[in-house]
CSV table of C-alpha atoms and ligand atoms in Angstrom, one decimal:
chain,number,residue,atom,x,y,z
A,1,MET,CA,-10.2,-0.6,-22.9
A,2,LYS,CA,-6.7,0.6,-23.9
A,3,SER,CA,-4.5,2.6,-21.8
A,4,GLN,CA,-4.7,6.4,-22.5
A,5,ILE,CA,-1.3,7.3,-21.0
A,6,THR,CA,0.2,10.2,-22.6
A,7,HIS,CA,3.5,11.1,-20.8
A,8,LEU,CA,5.3,11.4,-17.7
A,9,GLU,CA,5.3,14.5,-15.5
A,10,CYS,CA,7.4,15.4,-12.6
A,11,THR,CA,5.3,16.1,-9.6
A,12,TYR,CA,8.1,18.8,-8.2
A,13,CYS,CA,9.5,20.7,-11.2
A,14,GLY,CA,6.9,19.6,-13.9
A,15,GLU,CA,9.2,18.8,-16.4
A,16,THR,CA,7.7,16.2,-18.7
A,17,TYR,CA,9.1,12.9,-20.3
A,18,ASP,CA,8.4,10.4,-22.9
A,19,HIS,CA,6.4,7.6,-21.2
A,20,ARG,CA,7.8,4.8,-23.8
A,21,GLN,CA,11.2,4.8,-21.9
A,22,LEU,CA,12.1,3.0,-18.7
A,23,MET,CA,12.7,5.6,-16.1
A,24,THR,CA,13.3,6.1,-12.5
A,25,THR,CA,12.9,9.5,-10.9
A,26,CYS,CA,13.1,12.9,-12.5
A,27,PRO,CA,16.5,13.3,-14.4
A,28,ALA,CA,16.1,17.2,-13.7
A,29,CYS,CA,15.5,17.5,-10.0
A,30,GLY,CA,15.4,13.9,-8.5
A,31,LYS,CA,11.8,13.9,-7.4
A,32,VAL,CA,8.8,11.5,-8.2
A,33,LEU,CA,7.2,11.2,-11.6
A,34,TYR,CA,3.6,10.4,-12.4
A,35,ALA,CA,2.1,8.8,-15.3
A,36,ARG,CA,-0.5,11.1,-17.0
A,37,TYR,CA,-3.4,10.0,-19.1
A,38,ASP,CA,-5.8,11.6,-21.8
A,39,LEU,CA,-8.8,11.4,-19.3
A,40,GLN,CA,-11.2,12.9,-21.9
A,41,ALA,CA,-10.4,9.8,-24.2
A,42,ALA,CA,-10.5,7.6,-21.0
A,43,LYS,CA,-13.9,8.7,-19.9
A,44,ALA,CA,-15.3,7.6,-23.2
A,45,THR,CA,-14.9,4.0,-22.6
A,46,MET,CA,-14.3,3.7,-18.8
A,47,THR,CA,-18.0,4.2,-18.0
A,48,LYS,CA,-19.9,3.0,-14.8
A,49,GLU,CA,-21.7,0.9,-17.4
A,50,ALA,CA,-18.7,-0.8,-19.2
A,51,LEU,CA,-17.0,-1.5,-15.8
A,52,LYS,CA,-20.0,-3.8,-14.8
A,53,ASP,CA,-18.7,-6.3,-17.2
A,54,ARG,CA,-15.0,-6.2,-16.4
A,55,PRO,CA,-13.0,-8.4,-14.1
A,56,TRP,CA,-12.1,-7.2,-10.6
A,57,ASN,CA,-8.3,-7.0,-11.0
A,58,LEU,CA,-5.9,-4.1,-11.7
A,59,TRP,CA,-6.7,-4.1,-15.5
A,60,ARG,CA,-10.3,-3.4,-14.9
A,61,TYR,CA,-9.1,0.2,-15.2
A,62,SER,CA,-7.0,-0.1,-18.0
A,63,GLU,CA,-7.7,3.5,-19.6
A,64,ILE,CA,-6.1,4.9,-16.7
A,65,MET,CA,-3.2,2.2,-16.2
A,66,PRO,CA,0.2,2.4,-17.7
A,67,VAL,CA,0.4,-0.9,-19.6
A,68,GLU,CA,-0.2,-0.5,-23.3
A,69,ASP,CA,0.1,-3.7,-24.6
A,70,PRO,CA,-2.6,-6.0,-23.2
A,71,ALA,CA,-0.1,-9.0,-23.4
A,72,HIS,CA,1.7,-7.5,-20.7
A,73,ALA,CA,-1.3,-6.6,-18.4
A,74,VAL,CA,-0.7,-9.8,-16.3
A,75,THR,CA,-2.7,-10.7,-13.4
A,76,LEU,CA,-2.2,-12.9,-10.4
A,77,GLY,CA,-5.8,-12.0,-9.2
A,78,GLU,CA,-4.7,-9.0,-7.2
A,79,GLY,CA,-7.3,-6.2,-6.5
A,80,GLY,CA,-11.2,-6.7,-6.1
A,81,THR,CA,-10.9,-7.0,-2.3
A,82,PRO,CA,-14.0,-6.5,-0.3
A,83,LEU,CA,-15.1,-3.5,1.6
A,84,HIS,CA,-16.5,-4.8,4.9
A,85,GLU,CA,-18.4,-3.3,7.3
A,86,ALA,CA,-16.9,-3.7,11.1
A,87,PRO,CA,-19.9,-3.3,13.1
A,88,LYS,CA,-18.7,-4.3,16.5
A,89,LEU,CA,-15.3,-2.1,16.3
A,90,GLY,CA,-17.5,0.7,14.8
A,91,ALA,CA,-19.9,0.4,17.8
A,92,ASP,CA,-17.0,0.1,20.3
A,93,PHE,CA,-15.3,3.3,18.9
A,94,GLY,CA,-18.5,5.3,18.2
A,95,TYR,CA,-18.8,5.2,14.5
A,96,ASP,CA,-22.0,4.5,12.7
A,97,ARG,CA,-20.1,2.9,9.8
A,98,LEU,CA,-16.5,1.8,9.9
A,99,LEU,CA,-15.3,0.0,7.0
A,100,ILE,CA,-12.3,-2.3,6.4
A,101,LYS,CA,-10.7,-2.7,2.9
A,102,ASP,CA,-9.4,-6.2,3.3
A,103,GLU,CA,-6.2,-6.1,1.4
A,104,ALA,CA,-4.6,-9.0,3.2
A,105,LEU,CA,-6.8,-11.1,0.4
A,106,ASN,CA,-4.3,-10.2,-2.2
A,107,PRO,CA,-1.6,-12.5,-3.8
A,108,THR,CA,1.4,-12.7,-1.5
A,109,GLY,CA,-0.8,-11.6,1.3
A,110,SER,CA,-0.6,-7.8,1.1
A,111,PHE,CA,-1.5,-4.8,-0.7
A,112,LYS,CA,2.0,-4.6,-2.4
A,113,ALA,CA,0.6,-7.0,-5.0
A,114,ARG,CA,-1.2,-4.0,-6.7
A,115,GLY,CA,1.8,-1.7,-6.7
A,116,LEU,CA,4.4,-4.3,-7.9
A,117,GLY,CA,1.9,-5.9,-10.3
A,118,ALA,CA,1.6,-2.6,-12.1
A,119,ALA,CA,5.4,-1.7,-11.6
A,120,VAL,CA,6.8,-5.0,-12.9
A,121,ALA,CA,4.2,-5.3,-15.8
A,122,ARG,CA,5.2,-2.1,-17.0
A,123,ALA,CA,8.9,-2.6,-16.6
A,124,SER,CA,8.5,-5.8,-18.7
A,125,GLU,CA,6.7,-4.1,-21.3
A,126,LEU,CA,9.4,-1.6,-21.5
A,127,GLY,CA,12.1,-4.2,-22.0
A,128,ALA,CA,13.6,-4.6,-18.3
A,129,LYS,CA,15.1,-8.0,-17.9
A,130,THR,CA,16.0,-7.8,-14.1
A,131,VAL,CA,14.0,-6.2,-11.2
A,132,ALA,CA,15.7,-5.4,-8.1
A,133,MET,CA,14.9,-4.0,-4.6
A,134,PRO,CA,15.9,-4.0,-1.0
A,135,SER,CA,13.1,-5.5,1.3
A,136,ALA,CA,12.4,-7.6,4.1
A,137,GLY,CA,9.1,-8.1,3.5
A,138,ASN,CA,5.9,-7.9,1.6
A,139,ALA,CA,7.5,-5.9,-1.4
A,140,ALA,CA,10.0,-8.5,-2.0
A,141,ALA,CA,7.3,-11.3,-2.0
A,142,ALA,CA,5.1,-9.3,-4.4
A,143,MET,CA,7.9,-8.0,-6.9
A,144,THR,CA,9.4,-11.5,-7.1
A,145,ALA,CA,5.9,-13.3,-7.7
A,146,TYR,CA,5.1,-11.0,-10.6
A,147,ALA,CA,8.7,-11.1,-12.0
A,148,ALA,CA,8.2,-15.0,-12.0
A,149,ARG,CA,5.1,-14.8,-13.9
A,150,MET,CA,6.5,-12.1,-16.4
A,151,ASP,CA,9.8,-14.2,-17.0
A,152,ILE,CA,12.0,-11.4,-15.6
A,153,GLN,CA,14.6,-12.0,-13.1
A,154,GLY,CA,13.9,-10.8,-9.5
A,155,ILE,CA,16.8,-9.8,-7.3
A,156,VAL,CA,15.9,-9.0,-3.7
A,157,ALA,CA,18.7,-7.7,-0.9
A,158,MET,CA,17.4,-8.3,2.6
A,159,PRO,CA,19.2,-8.2,6.0
A,160,VAL,CA,20.6,-11.5,7.0
A,161,ASP,CA,18.2,-11.7,10.0
A,162,ALA,CA,15.2,-11.0,7.7
A,163,PRO,CA,12.0,-13.4,8.7
A,164,GLU,CA,12.7,-16.9,7.0
A,165,VAL,CA,9.3,-17.0,5.5
A,166,MET,CA,10.1,-14.1,3.2
A,167,LYS,CA,13.5,-15.5,2.3
A,168,ALA,CA,11.8,-19.0,1.3
A,169,GLU,CA,8.8,-17.1,-0.5
A,170,CYS,CA,11.1,-15.2,-2.5
A,171,HIS,CA,13.4,-18.2,-3.3
A,172,MET,CA,10.4,-20.3,-4.4
A,173,TYR,CA,9.6,-17.7,-7.1
A,174,GLY,CA,13.1,-18.0,-8.8
A,175,ALA,CA,14.6,-14.8,-7.2
A,176,HIS,CA,18.0,-14.2,-6.3
A,177,VAL,CA,17.8,-13.7,-2.5
A,178,LEU,CA,21.0,-11.8,-1.4
A,179,LEU,CA,21.5,-11.6,2.3
A,180,VAL,CA,23.3,-8.5,3.5
A,181,LYS,CA,25.2,-7.9,6.8
A,182,GLY,CA,23.8,-4.9,7.4
A,183,LEU,CA,20.4,-2.9,7.6
A,184,ILE,CA,17.7,-2.2,5.1
A,185,ASN,CA,19.4,1.1,4.0
A,186,ASP,CA,22.6,-0.9,3.4
A,187,CYS,CA,20.7,-3.4,1.2
A,188,GLY,CA,19.3,-0.4,-0.7
A,189,ALA,CA,23.0,1.1,-1.3
A,190,LEU,CA,23.7,-2.4,-2.7
A,191,ILE,CA,20.9,-2.7,-5.1
A,192,ARG,CA,21.9,0.7,-6.6
A,193,ARG,CA,25.3,-0.3,-7.1
A,194,GLY,CA,24.0,-3.3,-8.8
A,195,ALA,CA,21.5,-1.1,-10.9
A,196,ASP,CA,24.5,1.1,-12.0
A,197,ILE,CA,26.9,-1.7,-12.8
A,198,HIS,CA,24.4,-4.3,-14.3
A,199,GLY,CA,21.6,-2.3,-15.3
A,200,TRP,CA,19.0,-4.0,-12.9
A,201,PHE,CA,15.9,-2.0,-12.6
A,202,ASP,CA,15.2,-0.6,-9.0
A,203,CYS,CA,11.6,-1.0,-8.2
A,204,SER,CA,11.9,0.8,-4.8
A,205,THR,CA,9.0,2.8,-3.7
A,206,LEU,CA,8.3,5.7,-5.8
A,207,LYS,CA,11.5,5.5,-7.5
A,208,GLU,CA,10.1,4.5,-10.6
A,209,PRO,CA,6.6,6.1,-11.9
A,210,TYR,CA,4.4,3.0,-11.8
A,211,ARG,CA,3.9,1.5,-8.2
A,212,GLN,CA,1.6,4.4,-7.4
A,213,GLU,CA,-0.5,3.4,-10.4
A,214,GLY,CA,-1.2,-0.1,-9.1
A,215,LYS,CA,-2.0,1.4,-5.5
A,216,LYS,CA,-4.3,3.8,-6.8
A,217,THR,CA,-6.7,1.1,-7.7
A,218,MET,CA,-7.6,0.8,-4.0
A,219,GLY,CA,-9.1,4.4,-4.4
A,220,LEU,CA,-10.8,3.6,-7.5
A,221,GLU,CA,-12.4,0.3,-6.0
A,222,ILE,CA,-13.5,2.1,-3.1
A,223,ALA,CA,-15.2,4.9,-5.1
A,224,GLU,CA,-16.7,2.1,-7.1
A,225,GLN,CA,-17.9,0.1,-4.1
A,226,LEU,CA,-19.6,2.9,-2.5
A,227,GLY,CA,-21.6,3.7,-5.7
A,228,TRP,CA,-19.4,6.3,-6.8
A,229,ARG,CA,-19.1,8.4,-3.8
A,230,MET,CA,-16.2,9.2,-1.5
A,231,PRO,CA,-16.2,8.2,2.4
A,232,ASP,CA,-15.5,10.9,4.7
A,233,ALA,CA,-12.1,9.6,6.1
A,234,MET,CA,-9.4,7.1,5.3
A,235,ILE,CA,-7.0,6.1,7.8
A,236,TYR,CA,-3.9,4.6,6.2
A,237,PRO,CA,-0.8,3.0,7.6
A,238,THR,CA,1.9,4.8,6.0
A,239,GLY,CA,5.5,3.9,5.2
A,240,GLY,CA,6.8,5.1,1.7
A,241,GLY,CA,3.4,6.5,1.2
A,242,THR,CA,2.4,4.8,-2.1
A,243,GLY,CA,-1.0,4.1,-1.3
A,244,ILE,CA,-1.9,7.8,-0.1
A,245,VAL,CA,-0.4,9.3,-3.0
A,246,GLY,CA,-1.9,6.9,-5.4
A,247,MET,CA,-5.4,7.2,-4.0
A,248,TRP,CA,-5.1,10.9,-4.0
A,249,LYS,CA,-4.2,10.9,-7.7
A,250,ALA,CA,-6.8,8.5,-8.5
A,251,PHE,CA,-9.5,10.8,-6.9
A,252,ASP,CA,-8.4,13.7,-9.3
A,253,GLU,CA,-8.7,11.5,-12.3
A,254,LEU,CA,-12.1,10.3,-11.5
A,255,GLU,CA,-13.3,13.7,-10.8
A,256,GLN,CA,-11.9,14.8,-14.3
A,257,MET,CA,-13.7,11.9,-15.8
A,258,GLY,CA,-16.9,12.9,-14.4
A,259,LEU,CA,-17.2,9.8,-12.1
A,260,ILE,CA,-17.0,11.4,-8.8
A,261,GLY,CA,-17.7,15.2,-7.6
A,262,SER,CA,-15.2,17.5,-5.8
A,263,LYS,CA,-15.8,15.7,-2.2
A,264,ARG,CA,-12.5,14.0,-0.8
A,265,PRO,CA,-12.0,11.9,2.1
A,266,LYS,CA,-10.0,13.3,4.9
A,267,MET,CA,-6.6,11.5,4.2
A,268,ILE,CA,-5.1,10.4,7.5
A,269,SER,CA,-1.7,9.1,7.7
A,270,VAL,CA,-0.6,6.7,10.6
A,271,GLN,CA,2.9,6.1,11.8
A,272,ALA,CA,4.6,4.2,14.4
A,273,GLU,CA,5.8,6.4,17.6
A,274,ASN,CA,9.6,5.4,17.0
A,275,CYS,CA,9.5,6.0,13.1
A,276,ALA,CA,7.2,9.0,12.5
A,277,PRO,CA,9.0,11.4,10.1
A,278,ILE,CA,5.7,12.3,8.2
A,279,VAL,CA,3.7,13.0,11.6
A,280,ARG,CA,6.7,15.3,12.8
A,281,ALA,CA,6.6,17.3,9.4
A,282,PHE,CA,2.8,17.5,9.6
A,283,GLU,CA,2.8,19.0,13.0
A,284,LYS,CA,5.6,21.4,12.2
A,285,GLY,CA,3.9,22.6,9.2
A,286,GLU,CA,6.7,21.5,6.9
A,287,ARG,CA,6.4,20.2,3.4
A,288,HIS,CA,9.5,17.9,3.7
A,289,ALA,CA,10.1,15.1,6.3
A,290,GLU,CA,13.5,14.8,7.5
A,291,LEU,CA,15.1,11.5,8.3
A,292,TRP,CA,13.9,9.8,11.7
A,293,GLU,CA,17.2,8.7,13.4
A,294,GLY,CA,17.2,5.4,14.8
A,295,ALA,CA,13.7,4.1,13.7
A,296,SER,CA,12.3,1.1,15.0
A,297,THR,CA,8.6,-0.5,15.0
A,298,VAL,CA,7.1,-3.9,15.2
A,299,ALA,CA,5.4,-3.1,12.0
A,300,PRO,CA,7.7,-3.6,9.1
A,301,GLY,CA,5.8,-1.9,6.5
A,302,MET,CA,5.9,1.4,8.5
A,303,ARG,CA,9.8,1.1,9.1
A,304,VAL,CA,10.4,3.7,6.5
A,305,PRO,CA,12.6,6.6,8.2
A,306,VAL,CA,12.7,8.7,5.0
A,307,ALA,CA,10.2,8.9,2.2
A,308,ILE,CA,11.0,10.1,-1.3
A,309,GLY,CA,7.5,11.2,-1.8
A,310,ASP,CA,7.2,12.9,1.5
A,311,TYR,CA,5.9,16.3,-0.2
A,312,LEU,CA,3.2,14.3,-2.0
A,313,ILE,CA,1.9,12.6,1.3
A,314,LEU,CA,1.9,15.9,3.2
A,315,ASP,CA,0.1,17.8,0.5
A,316,ALA,CA,-2.7,15.1,0.0
A,317,ILE,CA,-3.1,15.1,4.0
A,318,ARG,CA,-3.4,18.8,4.1
A,319,GLU,CA,-5.4,19.5,1.0
A,320,SER,CA,-8.0,17.1,2.3
A,321,GLY,CA,-8.0,18.3,5.7
A,322,GLY,CA,-6.9,15.3,7.2
A,323,THR,CA,-4.3,14.7,9.8
A,324,ALA,CA,-1.2,12.6,10.9
A,325,ILE,CA,-1.1,10.3,14.0
A,326,ALA,CA,1.7,8.4,15.7
A,327,ILE,CA,0.9,5.1,17.5
A,328,SER,CA,3.0,3.3,19.9
A,329,ASP,CA,4.0,-0.4,19.4
A,330,ASP,CA,2.1,-1.6,22.6
A,331,GLU,CA,-1.0,0.2,21.0
A,332,ILE,CA,-0.2,-1.4,17.5
A,333,LEU,CA,-0.3,-5.1,19.0
A,334,GLN,CA,-3.5,-4.1,21.1
A,335,GLY,CA,-4.9,-3.1,17.7
A,336,VAL,CA,-4.2,-6.3,16.0
A,337,ASP,CA,-5.7,-8.2,19.1
A,338,MET,CA,-8.9,-6.0,18.9
A,339,LEU,CA,-9.4,-6.7,15.1
A,340,ALA,CA,-8.8,-10.2,15.5
A,341,LYS,CA,-11.1,-10.9,18.5
A,342,ARG,CA,-14.0,-8.4,17.7
A,343,GLU,CA,-14.1,-8.7,14.0
A,344,GLY,CA,-12.4,-12.0,12.9
A,345,PHE,CA,-9.4,-10.4,11.1
A,346,PHE,CA,-5.9,-11.6,11.8
A,347,ALA,CA,-4.0,-8.7,10.3
A,348,SER,CA,-0.3,-7.7,10.1
A,349,PRO,CA,0.8,-5.1,12.8
A,350,GLU,CA,0.5,-2.1,10.4
A,351,VAL,CA,-3.3,-2.8,10.7
A,352,GLY,CA,-3.2,-2.5,14.4
A,353,SER,CA,-2.0,1.0,13.9
A,354,VAL,CA,-5.0,2.1,12.0
A,355,VAL,CA,-7.3,0.4,14.5
A,356,ILE,CA,-5.9,2.4,17.1
A,357,ALA,CA,-5.9,5.6,15.2
A,358,ALA,CA,-9.8,5.1,14.5
A,359,LYS,CA,-10.4,4.7,18.0
A,360,LYS,CA,-8.2,7.8,19.0
A,361,LEU,CA,-9.6,10.2,16.4
A,362,ARG,CA,-13.2,9.5,17.6
A,363,GLU,CA,-12.1,10.0,21.3
A,364,SER,CA,-10.4,13.4,20.3
A,365,GLY,CA,-13.5,14.5,18.1
A,366,PHE,CA,-11.4,14.7,15.0
A,367,LEU,CA,-13.7,12.3,13.5
A,368,LYS,CA,-17.5,12.4,14.2
A,369,ALA,CA,-20.0,9.5,14.6
A,370,ASP,CA,-21.3,10.0,11.3
A,371,ASP,CA,-18.1,10.3,9.5
A,372,GLU,CA,-17.9,7.2,7.1
A,373,THR,CA,-14.4,5.8,7.7
A,374,VAL,CA,-12.3,3.4,5.9
A,375,ILE,CA,-9.4,1.5,7.4
A,376,PHE,CA,-7.1,-0.5,5.5
A,377,SER,CA,-6.3,-4.1,6.5
A,378,CYS,CA,-3.2,-4.0,4.4
A,379,GLY,CA,-1.6,-7.3,5.1
A,380,SER,CA,-2.0,-10.8,6.8
A,381,GLY,CA,-1.2,-11.7,10.0
A,382,LEU,CA,0.0,-15.1,8.9
A,383,MET,CA,3.4,-13.9,8.4
A,384,HIS,CA,3.7,-12.4,12.0
A,385,THR,CA,3.0,-15.4,14.2
A,386,ASP,CA,6.2,-14.6,16.1
A,387,LEU,CA,4.3,-11.7,17.6
A,388,VAL,CA,1.8,-13.9,19.3
A,389,HIS,CA,2.3,-15.7,22.4
A,390,GLY,CA,-0.2,-18.4,23.5
A,391,ASP,CA,0.1,-20.7,26.4
A,392,PHE,CA,-1.6,-24.0,25.3
A,393,PRO,CA,-2.4,-26.9,27.5
A,394,VAL,CA,-0.8,-30.2,26.3
A,395,LEU,CA,-3.3,-33.0,26.7
A,396,GLU,CA,-2.7,-37.0,27.2
A,397,LYS,CA,-4.4,-38.8,24.3
A,398,ASP,CA,-6.8,-40.4,27.1
A,399,ALA,CA,-7.6,-37.4,28.9
A,400,PRO,CA,-10.9,-38.3,30.5
A,401,ASP,CA,-12.3,-34.6,30.3
A,402,PRO,CA,-10.7,-32.0,27.7
A,403,GLY,CA,-12.8,-29.4,29.3
A,404,GLU,CA,-10.8,-29.4,32.6
A,405,TYR,CA,-7.9,-28.1,30.8
A,406,ILE,CA,-9.8,-25.1,29.4
A,407,ARG,CA,-11.0,-24.2,32.8
A,408,SER,CA,-7.4,-24.4,34.3
A,409,ALA,CA,-5.8,-22.7,31.6
B,501,PLP,C1,4.3,-1.3,2.6
B,501,PLP,C2,3.3,-1.5,3.6
B,501,PLP,C3,2.6,-0.6,4.3
B,501,PLP,C4,3.0,0.9,4.0
B,501,PLP,O1,2.5,1.4,2.6
B,501,PLP,P1,3.0,2.4,1.8
B,501,PLP,O2,1.8,2.7,0.7
B,501,PLP,O3,4.3,2.0,1.1
B,501,PLP,O4,3.3,3.7,2.8
B,501,PLP,C5,1.7,-0.8,5.3
B,501,PLP,N1,1.5,-2.1,5.5
B,501,PLP,C6,2.1,-3.1,4.9
B,501,PLP,C7,1.4,-4.6,5.5
B,501,PLP,C8,2.9,-3.0,4.0
B,501,PLP,O5,3.3,-4.2,3.5
B,502,ZN,ZN1,11.6,17.3,-11.6
C-alpha cells in the first residue's frame, strides 16, 4: 500500500513540478497545486477487497495519499467517522434519507485534523522543521497537535481576542502562540513575514498542496460507506473550500480507478450571509470571487473573505449541477439548536448553516424528497458554549421538591 504520487500539477496553468520538494503555490502563476498519482498502479492494490482489512484512518487510502515513507504516515485516529442517518430532521424537512457525516469526532474536534494531518505529515517527510499559520480556530489546534506528534515546531498567530480555549490547546501541544493586535489577515501577513525571514512552512488553506489530500478522504469514506456509490447531494459549509475541492478531486480519482461510476453528487456550498464571496460569484456567473468587505459571522470556519481556491470551488459546484446559498447568523444558531434538540448532536455554528440549507433547498424544490443528501457536521459545539444561553434555577441542598423548580423555570 505505497503512495503512487508521481508529481504536482498546477490547477490553473497546468505546469508540473517534482513532488519531492517542499512547495507552496505554483511558482509560475501563484495558484493552487494538486498532487497527481499513477492511478492505474493505485488501482491494482487499493481494491474494495484490500480495503476491508485496513484501519479507518487517513492512511487507509495510502496509494492516493502523498506520504511516501510509512514512517511519516502518522495518525492520531482521524477519519473513519460515522455516516449517520438523521431520521427526524429528514422527516421535518421532507427527505427520505438525510445523512450526517460526523466530523466532530476527529482528534481536536473538527475535520481540520484530516487536512492538517496530511499536510504536516508530508511537510515533515520533506524536511520542514517549523510549520506556521494564522488561525483563531480549529486549524491551529489540528496543525499544532500533529506537529507535536511529528516533532516539528508549530507556530500560530491569532488575534489577541481569540477564544482562550484555542490559545490553551495550541500552547499545550508545545506550539509558539503569537497574539496579534489585529485581525486574522494581519496574522496572515505576519506569518508570511516569518516564513520569508525564518523559513517557516506556511500551512494556510490551499497554499501548500496537501491539505486537500487529507480533506478528500471524507469523499473517499462516504463513497465506501455507501457501498461504492455516490449520494445525490452534499451540503458543505464553505470557508477556504478545501473540503469541496478535495472531495471533488477524490471522486475523479475513484472513477479513474474503477471504484465508482460517472455519477456525482450535487455539490452545494453554504456560506454566511455577511461573508459569502463564493455565493456572490456563483450568482454572478463568475469564476473568481472578489474579496468580501467587512466580513462577519458567528461561524469562525466560514469567516473567510477571500479564497485562493475560488475557481476550484466554483467549478465543482457548476460541473456537479449544485448551487451556493447564504444563511444568516440567526438562522445558523437556529440550525445548531434544531440539530441538538432533534438529533442529539451539539455541533459548531458552521453545522447550523448546513442544517438550514438542507431545509431551504427542500422548500425551494432544488432538492427532492428522494435526493439522498449528506450534510457535514464539521466541528464540535463544545468549543462554542459562549453561544448558548441557559437560565438555570439554583436549588438549596435541602429543597423539598426539585421538580417545582422545573415547572417554574
Ligand atoms: C475550517 C472549517 C470550515 C470550512 O472548511 P473549508 O473546507 O476550509 O471550507 C467549516 N467548519 C468548520 C468547523 C471548520 O473548522
Ligand atoms: Zn500555475
